[in-house]
mmCIF file of C-alpha atoms and ligand atoms in Angstrom:
data_model
loop_
_atom_site.group_PDB
_atom_site.id
_atom_site.type_symbol
_atom_site.label_atom_id
_atom_site.label_comp_id
_atom_site.label_asym_id
_atom_site.label_seq_id
_atom_site.Cartn_x
_atom_site.Cartn_y
_atom_site.Cartn_z
ATOM 1 C CA MET A 1 13.716 5.300 11.089
ATOM 2 C CA LYS A 2 11.226 2.542 10.474
ATOM 3 C CA ALA A 3 7.744 2.910 9.030
ATOM 4 C CA VAL A 4 4.620 0.956 8.202
ATOM 5 C CA TYR A 5 2.761 1.588 4.956
ATOM 6 C CA PRO A 6 -0.730 0.216 5.679
ATOM 7 C CA GLY A 7 -3.548 -0.196 3.194
ATOM 8 C CA SER A 8 -6.103 -2.491 1.660
ATOM 9 C CA PHE A 9 -3.859 -2.982 -1.410
ATOM 10 C CA ASP A 10 -6.702 -4.726 -3.281
ATOM 11 C CA PRO A 11 -4.603 -4.737 -5.462
ATOM 12 C CA PHE A 12 -1.344 -2.747 -5.076
ATOM 13 C CA THR A 13 -1.161 -0.100 -7.858
ATOM 14 C CA ASN A 14 1.320 2.295 -9.447
ATOM 15 C CA GLY A 15 -0.188 4.938 -7.140
ATOM 16 C CA HIS A 16 0.911 2.927 -4.104
ATOM 17 C CA LEU A 17 4.318 2.352 -5.730
ATOM 18 C CA GLU A 18 4.805 6.069 -6.266
ATOM 19 C CA ILE A 19 4.213 6.726 -2.562
ATOM 20 C CA LEU A 20 6.526 3.854 -1.560
ATOM 21 C CA ASN A 21 9.307 5.154 -3.822
ATOM 22 C CA GLN A 22 9.019 8.623 -2.297
ATOM 23 C CA ALA A 23 9.226 7.144 1.210
ATOM 24 C CA ILE A 24 12.166 4.780 0.622
ATOM 25 C CA PRO A 25 14.976 7.395 0.899
ATOM 26 C CA LEU A 26 13.709 8.474 4.325
ATOM 27 C CA PHE A 27 13.544 5.115 6.100
ATOM 28 C CA SER A 28 15.804 2.150 6.809
ATOM 29 C CA LYS A 29 12.877 -0.261 6.979
ATOM 30 C CA ILE A 30 9.354 -0.111 5.592
ATOM 31 C CA THR A 31 6.711 -2.735 6.367
ATOM 32 C CA LEU A 32 4.018 -3.002 3.709
ATOM 33 C CA ALA A 33 0.985 -4.162 5.668
ATOM 34 C CA VAL A 34 -2.433 -5.325 4.580
ATOM 35 C CA ALA A 35 -5.070 -4.059 7.007
ATOM 36 C CA VAL A 36 -7.584 -6.904 7.005
ATOM 37 C CA ASN A 37 -11.226 -6.278 7.743
ATOM 38 C CA PRO A 38 -12.953 -9.671 7.988
ATOM 39 C CA GLU A 39 -16.303 -7.884 8.171
ATOM 40 C CA LYS A 40 -15.738 -6.549 4.654
ATOM 41 C CA PRO A 41 -15.982 -9.676 2.470
ATOM 42 C CA ASN A 42 -16.130 -7.641 -0.750
ATOM 43 C CA SER A 43 -12.410 -7.564 -1.477
ATOM 44 C CA MET A 44 -11.445 -8.918 -4.894
ATOM 45 C CA PHE A 45 -8.116 -10.490 -3.890
ATOM 46 C CA GLY A 46 -7.734 -12.661 -0.797
ATOM 47 C CA LEU A 47 -5.179 -11.866 1.880
ATOM 48 C CA GLU A 48 -2.631 -14.419 0.609
ATOM 49 C CA ASP A 49 -2.791 -12.990 -2.931
ATOM 50 C CA ARG A 50 -2.449 -9.401 -1.711
ATOM 51 C CA LEU A 51 0.552 -10.439 0.405
ATOM 52 C CA ALA A 52 2.080 -12.173 -2.620
ATOM 53 C CA PHE A 53 1.754 -8.918 -4.619
ATOM 54 C CA LEU A 54 3.461 -7.067 -1.765
ATOM 55 C CA ARG A 55 6.299 -9.620 -1.745
ATOM 56 C CA ASP A 56 6.787 -9.049 -5.487
ATOM 57 C CA ILE A 57 7.002 -5.299 -4.801
ATOM 58 C CA ALA A 58 9.367 -5.736 -1.828
ATOM 59 C CA SER A 59 11.803 -7.961 -3.672
ATOM 60 C CA GLU A 60 11.798 -5.708 -6.755
ATOM 61 C CA ALA A 61 12.480 -2.612 -4.593
ATOM 62 C CA MET A 62 15.224 -4.278 -2.538
ATOM 63 C CA HIS A 63 17.020 -5.420 -5.709
ATOM 64 C CA SER A 64 16.535 -2.195 -7.678
ATOM 65 C CA GLU A 65 19.696 -0.543 -8.953
ATOM 66 C CA LYS A 66 17.874 2.792 -8.841
ATOM 67 C CA ILE A 67 17.717 2.657 -5.033
ATOM 68 C CA GLU A 68 21.136 3.503 -3.699
ATOM 69 C CA GLN A 69 20.776 3.381 0.062
ATOM 70 C CA TYR A 70 20.156 0.305 2.205
ATOM 71 C CA ILE A 71 16.473 -0.399 2.623
ATOM 72 C CA GLN A 72 14.693 -3.338 4.146
ATOM 73 C CA ILE A 73 11.145 -3.899 2.954
ATOM 74 C CA ALA A 74 9.016 -6.331 4.927
ATOM 75 C CA VAL A 75 5.485 -7.532 4.333
ATOM 76 C CA GLY A 76 2.790 -8.187 6.921
ATOM 77 C CA SER A 77 -0.876 -8.009 7.796
ATOM 78 C CA TYR A 78 -3.075 -7.337 10.800
ATOM 79 C CA PRO A 79 -6.810 -7.606 11.471
ATOM 80 C CA VAL A 80 -8.649 -4.334 12.084
ATOM 81 C CA LYS A 81 -11.883 -6.021 13.185
ATOM 82 C CA GLY A 82 -12.746 -9.287 14.950
ATOM 83 C CA PRO A 83 -10.470 -11.494 17.065
ATOM 84 C CA GLY A 84 -6.963 -10.106 17.572
ATOM 85 C CA ALA A 85 -7.874 -6.753 15.965
ATOM 86 C CA LEU A 86 -5.303 -3.987 16.301
ATOM 87 C CA TYR A 87 -5.248 -0.265 15.692
ATOM 88 C CA THR A 88 -2.766 0.593 12.936
ATOM 89 C CA VAL A 89 -0.649 2.607 15.405
ATOM 90 C CA ASP A 90 -0.357 -0.392 17.702
ATOM 91 C CA TYR A 91 0.531 -2.698 14.814
ATOM 92 C CA ALA A 92 3.194 -0.128 13.825
ATOM 93 C CA GLU A 93 4.645 -0.131 17.344
ATOM 94 C CA SER A 94 4.611 -3.952 17.429
ATOM 95 C CA VAL A 95 6.896 -4.099 14.367
ATOM 96 C CA GLY A 96 9.240 -1.442 15.784
ATOM 97 C CA ALA A 97 8.055 1.405 13.534
ATOM 98 C CA THR A 98 7.794 5.065 14.564
ATOM 99 C CA HIS A 99 5.929 6.315 11.504
ATOM 100 C CA ILE A 100 2.904 5.471 9.376
ATOM 101 C CA ILE A 101 3.105 6.294 5.668
ATOM 102 C CA ARG A 102 -0.012 7.442 3.833
ATOM 103 C CA GLY A 103 -0.596 8.880 0.377
ATOM 104 C CA LEU A 104 -2.666 11.865 -0.694
ATOM 105 C CA ARG A 105 -4.356 12.046 -4.085
ATOM 106 C CA ASN A 106 -6.746 14.943 -3.649
ATOM 107 C CA GLY A 107 -8.704 17.111 -1.218
ATOM 108 C CA SER A 108 -11.024 14.348 -0.107
ATOM 109 C CA ASP A 109 -8.075 12.065 0.733
ATOM 110 C CA PHE A 110 -6.678 15.007 2.734
ATOM 111 C CA GLU A 111 -9.872 15.547 4.756
ATOM 112 C CA TYR A 112 -10.092 11.867 5.648
ATOM 113 C CA GLU A 113 -6.379 11.349 6.288
ATOM 114 C CA PHE A 114 -6.050 14.524 8.383
ATOM 115 C CA ALA A 115 -8.796 13.336 10.738
ATOM 116 C CA MET A 116 -7.342 9.817 10.834
ATOM 117 C CA ALA A 117 -3.841 11.113 11.646
ATOM 118 C CA GLN A 118 -5.219 13.105 14.595
ATOM 119 C CA ILE A 119 -7.167 10.118 15.888
ATOM 120 C CA ASN A 120 -4.100 7.909 15.522
ATOM 121 C CA LYS A 121 -1.957 10.388 17.437
ATOM 122 C CA GLY A 122 -4.526 10.323 20.246
ATOM 123 C CA LEU A 123 -4.446 6.525 20.290
ATOM 124 C CA ASN A 124 -0.654 6.265 20.379
ATOM 125 C CA PRO A 125 1.374 9.502 20.421
ATOM 126 C CA LYS A 126 4.649 7.625 19.842
ATOM 127 C CA ILE A 127 3.619 6.908 16.259
ATOM 128 C CA ARG A 128 3.434 9.801 13.771
ATOM 129 C CA THR A 129 1.851 9.817 10.309
ATOM 130 C CA VAL A 130 3.770 11.164 7.318
ATOM 131 C CA PHE A 131 2.140 11.973 3.978
ATOM 132 C CA PHE A 132 3.397 11.878 0.444
ATOM 133 C CA MET A 133 1.545 13.480 -2.433
ATOM 134 C CA ALA A 134 0.773 11.610 -5.613
ATOM 135 C CA ASP A 135 2.525 12.804 -8.732
ATOM 136 C CA THR A 136 -0.129 14.066 -11.112
ATOM 137 C CA ASP A 137 0.163 11.096 -13.480
ATOM 138 C CA VAL A 138 -0.848 8.576 -10.813
ATOM 139 C CA SER A 139 -3.243 10.730 -8.822
ATOM 140 C CA SER A 140 -6.291 9.181 -10.480
ATOM 141 C CA VAL A 141 -5.105 5.594 -9.978
ATOM 142 C CA SER A 142 -6.904 3.573 -7.312
ATOM 143 C CA SER A 143 -7.373 -0.117 -6.588
ATOM 144 C CA SER A 144 -11.091 0.179 -7.371
ATOM 145 C CA MET A 145 -10.310 1.789 -10.741
ATOM 146 C CA VAL A 146 -7.963 -1.106 -11.592
ATOM 147 C CA ARG A 147 -10.589 -3.667 -10.513
ATOM 148 C CA GLY A 148 -13.158 -1.887 -12.655
ATOM 149 C CA LEU A 149 -10.995 -2.183 -15.788
ATOM 150 C CA ILE A 150 -10.797 -6.000 -15.658
ATOM 151 C CA GLY A 151 -12.993 -7.881 -18.114
ATOM 152 C CA PRO A 152 -13.711 -6.182 -21.441
ATOM 153 C CA GLN A 153 -11.663 -7.046 -24.518
ATOM 154 C CA GLY A 154 -8.177 -5.541 -24.261
ATOM 155 C CA TRP A 155 -8.334 -5.190 -20.468
ATOM 156 C CA GLU A 156 -4.807 -6.605 -20.131
ATOM 157 C CA ASN A 157 -3.222 -3.603 -21.834
ATOM 158 C CA ALA A 158 -5.461 -1.186 -19.944
ATOM 159 C CA VAL A 159 -4.596 -2.675 -16.541
ATOM 160 C CA LYS A 160 -0.859 -2.948 -17.317
ATOM 161 C CA GLU A 161 -0.699 0.861 -17.326
ATOM 162 C CA TYR A 162 -1.713 1.043 -13.691
ATOM 163 C CA ILE A 163 -0.024 -1.793 -11.804
ATOM 164 C CA PRO A 164 3.695 -2.509 -11.284
ATOM 165 C CA MET A 165 5.157 -4.820 -13.950
ATOM 166 C CA CYS A 166 6.760 -7.092 -11.325
ATOM 167 C CA MET A 167 3.314 -8.280 -10.196
ATOM 168 C CA TRP A 168 1.707 -8.531 -13.644
ATOM 169 C CA GLU A 169 2.244 -12.254 -14.179
ATOM 170 C CA ARG A 170 0.733 -13.154 -10.798
ATOM 171 C CA PHE A 171 -2.120 -10.686 -11.317
ATOM 172 C CA PHE A 172 -2.945 -12.104 -14.753
ATOM 173 C CA LYS A 173 -2.966 -15.725 -13.493
ATOM 174 C CA LEU A 174 -5.268 -14.833 -10.618
ATOM 175 C CA VAL A 175 -7.727 -12.927 -12.768
ATOM 176 C CA VAL A 176 -8.176 -15.220 -15.799
HETATM 177 P P1 ADP B 201 -7.055 2.188 2.505
HETATM 178 O O1 ADP B 201 -8.248 1.286 2.464
HETATM 179 O O2 ADP B 201 -6.270 2.124 3.772
HETATM 180 O O3 ADP B 201 -7.278 3.604 2.028
HETATM 181 P P2 ADP B 201 -5.654 1.798 -0.013
HETATM 182 O O4 ADP B 201 -4.957 0.568 -0.480
HETATM 183 O O5 ADP B 201 -6.800 2.276 -0.818
HETATM 184 O O6 ADP B 201 -6.058 1.466 1.470
HETATM 185 O O7 ADP B 201 -4.619 2.992 0.118
HETATM 186 C C1 ADP B 201 -3.513 2.952 0.961
HETATM 187 C C2 ADP B 201 -2.846 4.332 0.985
HETATM 188 O O8 ADP B 201 -2.314 4.637 -0.307
HETATM 189 C C3 ADP B 201 -3.803 5.486 1.320
HETATM 190 O O9 ADP B 201 -3.101 6.450 2.093
HETATM 191 C C4 ADP B 201 -4.151 6.050 -0.029
HETATM 192 O O10 ADP B 201 -4.517 7.413 0.054
HETATM 193 C C5 ADP B 201 -2.832 5.874 -0.751
HETATM 194 N N1 ADP B 201 -3.008 5.817 -2.209
HETATM 195 C C6 ADP B 201 -3.732 4.937 -2.923
HETATM 196 N N2 ADP B 201 -3.673 5.221 -4.249
HETATM 197 C C7 ADP B 201 -2.878 6.312 -4.368
HETATM 198 C C8 ADP B 201 -2.441 7.116 -5.463
HETATM 199 N N3 ADP B 201 -2.832 6.875 -6.720
HETATM 200 N N4 ADP B 201 -1.646 8.154 -5.203
HETATM 201 C C9 ADP B 201 -1.293 8.435 -3.920
HETATM 202 N N5 ADP B 201 -1.670 7.743 -2.841
HETATM 203 C C10 ADP B 201 -2.457 6.691 -3.054
#
């Protein structure tokens, strides 16, 4: 089975990684995809930088000794507004996926994701959404929380707790 894990990934966090690691044993291919909304100019990292983070994650996962089965991890993006915009389900179908991966942190994620999964099924019933629950130690991690930590003295050590080590060097260079 093939899946797409879509998100803003602004930036990718240990919360996202936790969901990806739970999904890996169930799929032969996972496409990490940045959903780009050109009408939302308030992202901190540009598309190319977010894709570069995802490539760091993909290559780390594909070379990990901890992952025993064959897994292909691809990276992509699609616009959700403006010219060429696609629904996530249709992007998923275009890359040969049958499932969309989403993560749940809490009740409000559930409310939103439950509605979204039903809408997505209506849009394209061939594509199903599967959910993975955050482990308690990453359930409070979000991209906005990571962005909010950048700046004050000692931020490097604070942020390192919440993003995957394989993207730290790139992250640091982009932020300073
Ligand atoms: P979006 O804008 O699509 O919500 P995000 O990058 O914020 O993009 O999140 C992508 C997916 O990852 C969502 O399903 C979100 O609920 C999930 N996610 C984000 N952080 C965590 C976390 N700490 N634990 C579990 N799931 C998470």
